[in-house]
mmCIF file with all atom_site columns, C-alpha atoms in Angstrom:
data_model
loop_
_atom_site.group_PDB
_atom_site.id
_atom_site.type_symbol
_atom_site.label_atom_id
_atom_site.label_alt_id
_atom_site.label_comp_id
_atom_site.label_asym_id
_atom_site.label_entity_id
_atom_site.label_seq_id
_atom_site.pdbx_PDB_ins_code
_atom_site.Cartn_x
_atom_site.Cartn_y
_atom_site.Cartn_z
_atom_site.occupancy
_atom_site.B_iso_or_equiv
_atom_site.pdbx_formal_charge
_atom_site.auth_seq_id
_atom_site.auth_comp_id
_atom_site.auth_asym_id
_atom_site.auth_atom_id
_atom_site.pdbx_PDB_model_num
ATOM 1   C CA . MET A 1 1   ? 0.000   0.000  0.000   1.00 77.00 ? 1   MET A CA 1
ATOM 2   C CA . ASN A 1 2   ? 1.248   3.499  -0.884  1.00 84.00 ? 2   ASN A CA 1
ATOM 3   C CA . THR A 1 3   ? 0.852   5.134  2.535   1.00 89.00 ? 3   THR A CA 1
ATOM 4   C CA . LYS A 1 4   ? 2.038   8.520  1.243   1.00 91.00 ? 4   LYS A CA 1
ATOM 5   C CA . LEU A 1 5   ? -0.769  8.485  -1.318  1.00 92.00 ? 5   LEU A CA 1
ATOM 6   C CA . VAL A 1 6   ? -3.355  7.569  1.330   1.00 93.00 ? 6   VAL A CA 1
ATOM 7   C CA . GLU A 1 7   ? -2.102  10.456 3.494   1.00 94.00 ? 7   GLU A CA 1
ATOM 8   C CA . PHE A 1 8   ? -2.252  12.874 0.539   1.00 93.00 ? 8   PHE A CA 1
ATOM 9   C CA . LYS A 1 9   ? -5.835  11.884 -0.276  1.00 94.00 ? 9   LYS A CA 1
ATOM 10  C CA . ASN A 1 10  ? -6.895  12.416 3.330   1.00 94.00 ? 10  ASN A CA 1
ATOM 11  C CA . MET A 1 11  ? -4.990  15.699 3.586   1.00 95.00 ? 11  MET A CA 1
ATOM 12  C CA . ILE A 1 12  ? -6.291  17.358 0.377   1.00 96.00 ? 12  ILE A CA 1
ATOM 13  C CA . LYS A 1 13  ? -9.978  16.670 1.142   1.00 96.00 ? 13  LYS A CA 1
ATOM 14  C CA . GLY A 1 14  ? -11.805 19.912 1.951   1.00 96.00 ? 14  GLY A CA 1
ATOM 15  C CA . LYS A 1 15  ? -8.721  22.063 1.438   1.00 97.00 ? 15  LYS A CA 1
ATOM 16  C CA . LYS A 1 16  ? -8.872  25.326 -0.520  1.00 97.00 ? 16  LYS A CA 1
ATOM 17  C CA . VAL A 1 17  ? -6.713  24.771 -3.590  1.00 97.00 ? 17  VAL A CA 1
ATOM 18  C CA . ALA A 1 18  ? -5.645  27.229 -6.294  1.00 97.00 ? 18  ALA A CA 1
ATOM 19  C CA . VAL A 1 19  ? -4.605  25.813 -9.657  1.00 97.00 ? 19  VAL A CA 1
ATOM 20  C CA . MET A 1 20  ? -2.627  28.328 -11.700 1.00 96.00 ? 20  MET A CA 1
ATOM 21  C CA . GLY A 1 21  ? -3.303  27.725 -15.385 1.00 93.00 ? 21  GLY A CA 1
ATOM 22  C CA . VAL A 1 22  ? -5.692  25.217 -16.938 1.00 92.00 ? 22  VAL A CA 1
ATOM 23  C CA . GLY A 1 23  ? -3.478  23.950 -19.731 1.00 83.00 ? 23  GLY A CA 1
ATOM 24  C CA . ILE A 1 24  ? -2.838  20.329 -20.647 1.00 82.00 ? 24  ILE A CA 1
ATOM 25  C CA . SER A 1 25  ? -0.904  19.412 -17.493 1.00 78.00 ? 25  SER A CA 1
ATOM 26  C CA . ASN A 1 26  ? -3.324  20.957 -14.994 1.00 89.00 ? 26  ASN A CA 1
ATOM 27  C CA . ARG A 1 27  ? -6.638  19.698 -16.366 1.00 91.00 ? 27  ARG A CA 1
ATOM 28  C CA . PRO A 1 28  ? -6.063  16.101 -15.172 1.00 90.00 ? 28  PRO A CA 1
ATOM 29  C CA . LEU A 1 29  ? -4.767  17.574 -11.897 1.00 92.00 ? 29  LEU A CA 1
ATOM 30  C CA . ILE A 1 30  ? -8.045  19.461 -11.406 1.00 95.00 ? 30  ILE A CA 1
ATOM 31  C CA . ARG A 1 31  ? -10.086 16.320 -12.134 1.00 94.00 ? 31  ARG A CA 1
ATOM 32  C CA . PHE A 1 32  ? -7.982  14.246 -9.734  1.00 94.00 ? 32  PHE A CA 1
ATOM 33  C CA . ILE A 1 33  ? -7.972  16.550 -6.716  1.00 95.00 ? 33  ILE A CA 1
ATOM 34  C CA . TYR A 1 34  ? -11.648 17.463 -7.274  1.00 96.00 ? 34  TYR A CA 1
ATOM 35  C CA . SER A 1 35  ? -12.458 13.749 -7.040  1.00 95.00 ? 35  SER A CA 1
ATOM 36  C CA . LEU A 1 36  ? -10.650 13.768 -3.675  1.00 95.00 ? 36  LEU A CA 1
ATOM 37  C CA . GLY A 1 37  ? -12.895 16.540 -2.332  1.00 97.00 ? 37  GLY A CA 1
ATOM 38  C CA . ALA A 1 38  ? -10.709 19.623 -2.760  1.00 97.00 ? 38  ALA A CA 1
ATOM 39  C CA . ASP A 1 39  ? -12.334 23.070 -2.995  1.00 97.00 ? 39  ASP A CA 1
ATOM 40  C CA . ILE A 1 40  ? -10.721 24.352 -6.216  1.00 97.00 ? 40  ILE A CA 1
ATOM 41  C CA . THR A 1 41  ? -10.318 27.752 -7.821  1.00 97.00 ? 41  THR A CA 1
ATOM 42  C CA . ALA A 1 42  ? -8.803  27.651 -11.303 1.00 97.00 ? 42  ALA A CA 1
ATOM 43  C CA . PHE A 1 43  ? -6.776  30.661 -12.486 1.00 96.00 ? 43  PHE A CA 1
ATOM 44  C CA . ASP A 1 44  ? -5.952  31.536 -16.083 1.00 95.00 ? 44  ASP A CA 1
ATOM 45  C CA . ALA A 1 45  ? -4.790  34.605 -18.005 1.00 94.00 ? 45  ALA A CA 1
ATOM 46  C CA . LEU A 1 46  ? -7.185  33.878 -20.862 1.00 94.00 ? 46  LEU A CA 1
ATOM 47  C CA . GLU A 1 47  ? -10.538 35.658 -20.915 1.00 93.00 ? 47  GLU A CA 1
ATOM 48  C CA . ALA A 1 48  ? -13.675 33.658 -20.193 1.00 91.00 ? 48  ALA A CA 1
ATOM 49  C CA . ASP A 1 49  ? -14.869 34.070 -23.793 1.00 92.00 ? 49  ASP A CA 1
ATOM 50  C CA . ASP A 1 50  ? -11.617 32.694 -25.246 1.00 93.00 ? 50  ASP A CA 1
ATOM 51  C CA . VAL A 1 51  ? -12.447 29.679 -27.442 1.00 93.00 ? 51  VAL A CA 1
ATOM 52  C CA . VAL A 1 52  ? -10.044 27.292 -25.680 1.00 92.00 ? 52  VAL A CA 1
ATOM 53  C CA . LEU A 1 53  ? -10.850 28.392 -22.127 1.00 94.00 ? 53  LEU A CA 1
ATOM 54  C CA . SER A 1 54  ? -14.615 28.522 -22.661 1.00 94.00 ? 54  SER A CA 1
ATOM 55  C CA . LYS A 1 55  ? -14.476 24.973 -24.048 1.00 94.00 ? 55  LYS A CA 1
ATOM 56  C CA . THR A 1 56  ? -12.464 23.812 -21.029 1.00 94.00 ? 56  THR A CA 1
ATOM 57  C CA . MET A 1 57  ? -14.940 25.450 -18.655 1.00 95.00 ? 57  MET A CA 1
ATOM 58  C CA . ALA A 1 58  ? -17.868 23.843 -20.492 1.00 95.00 ? 58  ALA A CA 1
ATOM 59  C CA . ASN A 1 59  ? -16.189 20.419 -20.421 1.00 94.00 ? 59  ASN A CA 1
ATOM 60  C CA . PHE A 1 60  ? -15.636 20.605 -16.663 1.00 95.00 ? 60  PHE A CA 1
ATOM 61  C CA . LYS A 1 61  ? -19.251 21.661 -16.122 1.00 95.00 ? 61  LYS A CA 1
ATOM 62  C CA . ALA A 1 62  ? -20.505 18.803 -18.318 1.00 96.00 ? 62  ALA A CA 1
ATOM 63  C CA . GLU A 1 63  ? -18.412 16.384 -16.240 1.00 96.00 ? 63  GLU A CA 1
ATOM 64  C CA . GLY A 1 64  ? -20.018 17.677 -13.047 1.00 96.00 ? 64  GLY A CA 1
ATOM 65  C CA . ILE A 1 65  ? -16.812 19.363 -11.891 1.00 96.00 ? 65  ILE A CA 1
ATOM 66  C CA . ASN A 1 66  ? -18.002 22.526 -10.148 1.00 95.00 ? 66  ASN A CA 1
ATOM 67  C CA . ILE A 1 67  ? -15.060 24.804 -9.399  1.00 97.00 ? 67  ILE A CA 1
ATOM 68  C CA . ASN A 1 68  ? -14.482 28.533 -8.988  1.00 96.00 ? 68  ASN A CA 1
ATOM 69  C CA . TRP A 1 69  ? -12.747 30.596 -11.683 1.00 96.00 ? 69  TRP A CA 1
ATOM 70  C CA . SER A 1 70  ? -10.468 33.648 -11.714 1.00 96.00 ? 70  SER A CA 1
ATOM 71  C CA . VAL A 1 71  ? -9.665  34.543 -15.315 1.00 95.00 ? 71  VAL A CA 1
ATOM 72  C CA . GLY A 1 72  ? -8.606  37.440 -17.529 1.00 94.00 ? 72  GLY A CA 1
ATOM 73  C CA . LYS A 1 73  ? -5.691  39.859 -17.413 1.00 92.00 ? 73  LYS A CA 1
ATOM 74  C CA . ASP A 1 74  ? -6.038  40.470 -13.661 1.00 92.00 ? 74  ASP A CA 1
ATOM 75  C CA . TYR A 1 75  ? -6.544  36.795 -12.840 1.00 94.00 ? 75  TYR A CA 1
ATOM 76  C CA . MET A 1 76  ? -3.749  36.749 -10.236 1.00 93.00 ? 76  MET A CA 1
ATOM 77  C CA . ASN A 1 77  ? -5.706  39.221 -8.088  1.00 91.00 ? 77  ASN A CA 1
ATOM 78  C CA . GLY A 1 78  ? -7.985  36.325 -7.159  1.00 90.00 ? 78  GLY A CA 1
ATOM 79  C CA . LEU A 1 79  ? -5.227  34.995 -4.917  1.00 93.00 ? 79  LEU A CA 1
ATOM 80  C CA . LYS A 1 80  ? -5.799  37.941 -2.571  1.00 88.00 ? 80  LYS A CA 1
ATOM 81  C CA . ASP A 1 81  ? -9.466  37.133 -1.961  1.00 78.00 ? 81  ASP A CA 1
ATOM 82  C CA . THR A 1 82  ? -8.970  33.733 -0.323  1.00 83.00 ? 82  THR A CA 1
ATOM 83  C CA . ASN A 1 83  ? -6.408  32.189 1.993   1.00 91.00 ? 83  ASN A CA 1
ATOM 84  C CA . PHE A 1 84  ? -5.564  29.066 0.019   1.00 96.00 ? 84  PHE A CA 1
ATOM 85  C CA . ASP A 1 85  ? -4.100  25.980 1.647   1.00 96.00 ? 85  ASP A CA 1
ATOM 86  C CA . TYR A 1 86  ? -2.328  24.844 -1.522  1.00 96.00 ? 86  TYR A CA 1
ATOM 87  C CA . ILE A 1 87  ? -1.340  26.520 -4.779  1.00 96.00 ? 87  ILE A CA 1
ATOM 88  C CA . PHE A 1 88  ? -0.423  24.365 -7.769  1.00 94.00 ? 88  PHE A CA 1
ATOM 89  C CA . ARG A 1 89  ? 1.550   26.434 -10.264 1.00 91.00 ? 89  ARG A CA 1
ATOM 90  C CA . THR A 1 90  ? 1.708   25.660 -13.959 1.00 87.00 ? 90  THR A CA 1
ATOM 91  C CA . PRO A 1 91  ? 5.127   24.320 -15.100 1.00 78.00 ? 91  PRO A CA 1
ATOM 92  C CA . LYS A 1 92  ? 5.995   27.574 -16.901 1.00 81.00 ? 92  LYS A CA 1
ATOM 93  C CA . MET A 1 93  ? 5.206   29.861 -13.968 1.00 86.00 ? 93  MET A CA 1
ATOM 94  C CA . ARG A 1 94  ? 8.055   31.182 -11.827 1.00 84.00 ? 94  ARG A CA 1
ATOM 95  C CA . ASN A 1 95  ? 7.689   30.794 -8.082  1.00 86.00 ? 95  ASN A CA 1
ATOM 96  C CA . ASP A 1 96  ? 8.815   34.359 -7.278  1.00 89.00 ? 96  ASP A CA 1
ATOM 97  C CA . LYS A 1 97  ? 5.776   36.170 -8.671  1.00 91.00 ? 97  LYS A CA 1
ATOM 98  C CA . PRO A 1 98  ? 4.706   38.727 -6.012  1.00 93.00 ? 98  PRO A CA 1
ATOM 99  C CA . GLU A 1 99  ? 1.171   37.323 -5.792  1.00 94.00 ? 99  GLU A CA 1
ATOM 100 C CA . LEU A 1 100 ? 2.537   33.826 -5.108  1.00 94.00 ? 100 LEU A CA 1
ATOM 101 C CA . VAL A 1 101 ? 5.070   35.119 -2.585  1.00 93.00 ? 101 VAL A CA 1
ATOM 102 C CA . ASP A 1 102 ? 2.304   36.976 -0.717  1.00 94.00 ? 102 ASP A CA 1
ATOM 103 C CA . ALA A 1 103 ? 0.039   33.912 -0.701  1.00 95.00 ? 103 ALA A CA 1
ATOM 104 C CA . VAL A 1 104 ? 2.848   31.771 0.709   1.00 94.00 ? 104 VAL A CA 1
ATOM 105 C CA . LYS A 1 105 ? 3.452   34.372 3.433   1.00 94.00 ? 105 LYS A CA 1
ATOM 106 C CA . ARG A 1 106 ? -0.226  33.998 4.359   1.00 93.00 ? 106 ARG A CA 1
ATOM 107 C CA . GLY A 1 107 ? 0.244   30.254 4.803   1.00 94.00 ? 107 GLY A CA 1
ATOM 108 C CA . ALA A 1 108 ? -0.289  28.653 1.377   1.00 95.00 ? 108 ALA A CA 1
ATOM 109 C CA . VAL A 1 109 ? 1.906   25.749 0.297   1.00 94.00 ? 109 VAL A CA 1
ATOM 110 C CA . LEU A 1 110 ? 3.262   26.370 -3.212  1.00 94.00 ? 110 LEU A CA 1
ATOM 111 C CA . THR A 1 111 ? 3.731   23.201 -5.240  1.00 92.00 ? 111 THR A CA 1
ATOM 112 C CA . SER A 1 112 ? 3.036   21.662 -8.660  1.00 90.00 ? 112 SER A CA 1
ATOM 113 C CA . GLU A 1 113 ? 1.530   18.560 -10.200 1.00 90.00 ? 113 GLU A CA 1
ATOM 114 C CA . MET A 1 114 ? 5.021   17.198 -10.871 1.00 90.00 ? 114 MET A CA 1
ATOM 115 C CA . GLU A 1 115 ? 6.338   17.879 -7.356  1.00 91.00 ? 115 GLU A CA 1
ATOM 116 C CA . VAL A 1 116 ? 3.415   16.061 -5.741  1.00 91.00 ? 116 VAL A CA 1
ATOM 117 C CA . PHE A 1 117 ? 3.742   13.173 -8.201  1.00 93.00 ? 117 PHE A CA 1
ATOM 118 C CA . MET A 1 118 ? 7.455   12.752 -7.433  1.00 94.00 ? 118 MET A CA 1
ATOM 119 C CA . ASP A 1 119 ? 6.753   12.816 -3.703  1.00 93.00 ? 119 ASP A CA 1
ATOM 120 C CA . LEU A 1 120 ? 4.025   10.157 -3.946  1.00 94.00 ? 120 LEU A CA 1
ATOM 121 C CA . CYS A 1 121 ? 5.559   7.950  -6.645  1.00 95.00 ? 121 CYS A CA 1
ATOM 122 C CA . PRO A 1 122 ? 6.557   4.476  -5.391  1.00 96.00 ? 122 PRO A CA 1
ATOM 123 C CA . ALA A 1 123 ? 8.530   3.632  -8.565  1.00 97.00 ? 123 ALA A CA 1
ATOM 124 C CA . LYS A 1 124 ? 12.126  4.441  -9.507  1.00 98.00 ? 124 LYS A CA 1
ATOM 125 C CA . ILE A 1 125 ? 12.332  7.871  -11.167 1.00 98.00 ? 125 ILE A CA 1
ATOM 126 C CA . PHE A 1 126 ? 14.720  8.905  -13.938 1.00 98.00 ? 126 PHE A CA 1
ATOM 127 C CA . ALA A 1 127 ? 14.721  12.700 -14.385 1.00 96.00 ? 127 ALA A CA 1
ATOM 128 C CA . VAL A 1 128 ? 16.233  14.460 -17.396 1.00 97.00 ? 128 VAL A CA 1
ATOM 129 C CA . THR A 1 129 ? 17.016  18.181 -17.577 1.00 95.00 ? 129 THR A CA 1
ATOM 130 C CA . GLY A 1 130 ? 19.356  20.542 -19.443 1.00 94.00 ? 130 GLY A CA 1
ATOM 131 C CA . SER A 1 131 ? 19.223  22.999 -22.347 1.00 90.00 ? 131 SER A CA 1
ATOM 132 C CA . ASP A 1 132 ? 19.327  20.614 -25.313 1.00 91.00 ? 132 ASP A CA 1
ATOM 133 C CA . GLY A 1 133 ? 18.438  17.001 -25.895 1.00 93.00 ? 133 GLY A CA 1
ATOM 134 C CA . LYS A 1 134 ? 15.997  16.491 -23.041 1.00 94.00 ? 134 LYS A CA 1
ATOM 135 C CA . THR A 1 135 ? 13.212  14.990 -25.116 1.00 94.00 ? 135 THR A CA 1
ATOM 136 C CA . THR A 1 136 ? 15.521  12.701 -27.089 1.00 95.00 ? 136 THR A CA 1
ATOM 137 C CA . THR A 1 137 ? 17.272  11.489 -23.938 1.00 96.00 ? 137 THR A CA 1
ATOM 138 C CA . THR A 1 138 ? 13.985  10.953 -22.091 1.00 96.00 ? 138 THR A CA 1
ATOM 139 C CA . THR A 1 139 ? 12.601  8.980  -25.026 1.00 96.00 ? 139 THR A CA 1
ATOM 140 C CA . LEU A 1 140 ? 15.733  6.819  -25.361 1.00 97.00 ? 140 LEU A CA 1
ATOM 141 C CA . ILE A 1 141 ? 15.766  5.977  -21.643 1.00 98.00 ? 141 ILE A CA 1
ATOM 142 C CA . SER A 1 142 ? 12.079  5.029  -21.716 1.00 97.00 ? 142 SER A CA 1
ATOM 143 C CA . LYS A 1 143 ? 12.562  2.817  -24.815 1.00 98.00 ? 143 LYS A CA 1
ATOM 144 C CA . MET A 1 144 ? 15.512  1.010  -23.176 1.00 98.00 ? 144 MET A CA 1
ATOM 145 C CA . LEU A 1 145 ? 13.503  0.362  -20.014 1.00 98.00 ? 145 LEU A CA 1
ATOM 146 C CA . ILE A 1 146 ? 10.549  -0.936 -22.050 1.00 98.00 ? 146 ILE A CA 1
ATOM 147 C CA . GLU A 1 147 ? 12.909  -3.266 -23.926 1.00 98.00 ? 147 GLU A CA 1
ATOM 148 C CA . ALA A 1 148 ? 14.200  -4.474 -20.551 1.00 98.00 ? 148 ALA A CA 1
ATOM 149 C CA . GLY A 1 149 ? 10.644  -5.542 -19.695 1.00 98.00 ? 149 GLY A CA 1
ATOM 150 C CA . TYR A 1 150 ? 9.482   -2.762 -17.393 1.00 98.00 ? 150 TYR A CA 1
ATOM 151 C CA . LYS A 1 151 ? 6.168   -0.958 -17.410 1.00 98.00 ? 151 LYS A CA 1
ATOM 152 C CA . VAL A 1 152 ? 7.233   2.646  -18.027 1.00 98.00 ? 152 VAL A CA 1
ATOM 153 C CA . TYR A 1 153 ? 5.491   5.957  -17.387 1.00 97.00 ? 153 TYR A CA 1
ATOM 154 C CA . VAL A 1 154 ? 6.800   9.002  -19.280 1.00 96.00 ? 154 VAL A CA 1
ATOM 155 C CA . GLY A 1 155 ? 5.883   12.506 -18.137 1.00 93.00 ? 155 GLY A CA 1
ATOM 156 C CA . GLY A 1 156 ? 6.959   16.027 -17.366 1.00 89.00 ? 156 GLY A CA 1
ATOM 157 C CA . ASN A 1 157 ? 7.341   18.074 -20.526 1.00 86.00 ? 157 ASN A CA 1
ATOM 158 C CA . ILE A 1 158 ? 6.510   15.080 -22.722 1.00 85.00 ? 158 ILE A CA 1
ATOM 159 C CA . GLY A 1 159 ? 4.072   12.239 -22.434 1.00 74.00 ? 159 GLY A CA 1
ATOM 160 C CA . THR A 1 160 ? 1.003   12.862 -20.305 1.00 80.00 ? 160 THR A CA 1
ATOM 161 C CA . PRO A 1 161 ? 0.409   14.366 -16.846 1.00 84.00 ? 161 PRO A CA 1
ATOM 162 C CA . LEU A 1 162 ? 0.966   11.617 -14.303 1.00 91.00 ? 162 LEU A CA 1
ATOM 163 C CA . LEU A 1 163 ? -0.560  12.597 -10.963 1.00 89.00 ? 163 LEU A CA 1
ATOM 164 C CA . ASP A 1 164 ? -4.002  11.296 -11.892 1.00 87.00 ? 164 ASP A CA 1
ATOM 165 C CA . LYS A 1 165 ? -2.354  7.928  -12.735 1.00 91.00 ? 165 LYS A CA 1
ATOM 166 C CA . ILE A 1 166 ? -0.567  7.625  -9.374  1.00 94.00 ? 166 ILE A CA 1
ATOM 167 C CA . ASP A 1 167 ? -2.973  4.878  -8.215  1.00 93.00 ? 167 ASP A CA 1
ATOM 168 C CA . GLU A 1 168 ? -1.736  2.681  -11.096 1.00 95.00 ? 168 GLU A CA 1
ATOM 169 C CA . VAL A 1 169 ? 2.012   3.107  -10.545 1.00 96.00 ? 169 VAL A CA 1
ATOM 170 C CA . LYS A 1 170 ? 3.671   0.166  -8.810  1.00 96.00 ? 170 LYS A CA 1
ATOM 171 C CA . GLU A 1 171 ? 7.021   -0.079 -7.063  1.00 96.00 ? 171 GLU A CA 1
ATOM 172 C CA . SER A 1 172 ? 8.247   -2.414 -9.818  1.00 97.00 ? 172 SER A CA 1
ATOM 173 C CA . ASP A 1 173 ? 7.499   0.156  -12.571 1.00 98.00 ? 173 ASP A CA 1
ATOM 174 C CA . MET A 1 174 ? 9.832   2.819  -13.953 1.00 98.00 ? 174 MET A CA 1
ATOM 175 C CA . VAL A 1 175 ? 9.130   6.537  -14.446 1.00 98.00 ? 175 VAL A CA 1
ATOM 176 C CA . VAL A 1 176 ? 11.041  8.797  -16.833 1.00 97.00 ? 176 VAL A CA 1
ATOM 177 C CA . LEU A 1 177 ? 10.500  12.557 -16.544 1.00 96.00 ? 177 LEU A CA 1
ATOM 178 C CA . GLU A 1 178 ? 11.606  15.440 -18.725 1.00 95.00 ? 178 GLU A CA 1
ATOM 179 C CA . LEU A 1 179 ? 11.899  18.447 -16.417 1.00 93.00 ? 179 LEU A CA 1
ATOM 180 C CA . SER A 1 180 ? 12.465  22.108 -17.251 1.00 88.00 ? 180 SER A CA 1
ATOM 181 C CA . SER A 1 181 ? 14.400  24.553 -15.101 1.00 86.00 ? 181 SER A CA 1
ATOM 182 C CA . PHE A 1 182 ? 11.081  26.142 -14.042 1.00 83.00 ? 182 PHE A CA 1
ATOM 183 C CA . GLN A 1 183 ? 9.792   22.770 -12.847 1.00 84.00 ? 183 GLN A CA 1
ATOM 184 C CA . LEU A 1 184 ? 12.942  22.290 -10.777 1.00 87.00 ? 184 LEU A CA 1
ATOM 185 C CA . LEU A 1 185 ? 12.778  25.712 -9.076  1.00 82.00 ? 185 LEU A CA 1
ATOM 186 C CA . THR A 1 186 ? 10.856  24.538 -6.026  1.00 80.00 ? 186 THR A CA 1
ATOM 187 C CA . MET A 1 187 ? 11.520  20.793 -6.256  1.00 86.00 ? 187 MET A CA 1
ATOM 188 C CA . THR A 1 188 ? 12.462  19.295 -2.887  1.00 86.00 ? 188 THR A CA 1
ATOM 189 C CA . LYS A 1 189 ? 12.624  15.587 -3.740  1.00 87.00 ? 189 LYS A CA 1
ATOM 190 C CA . SER A 1 190 ? 15.482  14.185 -5.796  1.00 91.00 ? 190 SER A CA 1
ATOM 191 C CA . ALA A 1 191 ? 14.999  11.661 -8.574  1.00 95.00 ? 191 ALA A CA 1
ATOM 192 C CA . ASP A 1 192 ? 16.606  8.243  -8.171  1.00 97.00 ? 192 ASP A CA 1
ATOM 193 C CA . VAL A 1 193 ? 18.624  8.859  -11.342 1.00 97.00 ? 193 VAL A CA 1
ATOM 194 C CA . ALA A 1 194 ? 19.337  12.407 -12.589 1.00 95.00 ? 194 ALA A CA 1
ATOM 195 C CA . VAL A 1 195 ? 20.521  13.112 -16.121 1.00 96.00 ? 195 VAL A CA 1
ATOM 196 C CA . VAL A 1 196 ? 21.762  16.568 -17.117 1.00 95.00 ? 196 VAL A CA 1
ATOM 197 C CA . THR A 1 197 ? 22.197  17.137 -20.851 1.00 94.00 ? 197 THR A CA 1
ATOM 198 C CA . ASN A 1 198 ? 24.090  20.032 -22.487 1.00 86.00 ? 198 ASN A CA 1
ATOM 199 C CA . ILE A 1 199 ? 23.745  23.381 -20.735 1.00 81.00 ? 199 ILE A CA 1
#
């Protein structure tokens, strides 16, 4: 049993959670933590009538996912209205934005989908970073592990978001992550194997 995962599920229930950005990586995150009973506000710089955002909002509503929204050019101001317990930043967002710094001072825990996944993951993690060659190296490592007979999960900047698959990941599996410098800014857990390509 993944005791860390059980603890996370119990801890996130009923908590006020801000999700910064509703792009590809954060949509599965929203679905996952909503299913665990989190009280979510989604933040995005796009206007509510933007084609992509309006479709995302409609999809969530159709799925029965009822969350709060703070959108448009002043979307970050929504962080001031509520004392959030957790803030999940999008991979491209720096952690030193004044609004985030202020929210952390008020008690919020700043994290990301990838940070939580790495903390909860029971499998061996290979992490790849650097300026050039990350995707190629990540792909090659994953192919070698598959050839060796492992079930492999690929995520980070390539593949698919992984936190909503955490229930499936076993200790005997392998995980290969492509990580950007932004994703590493607030990372506290080390990978089992770290690969740094050209810088």
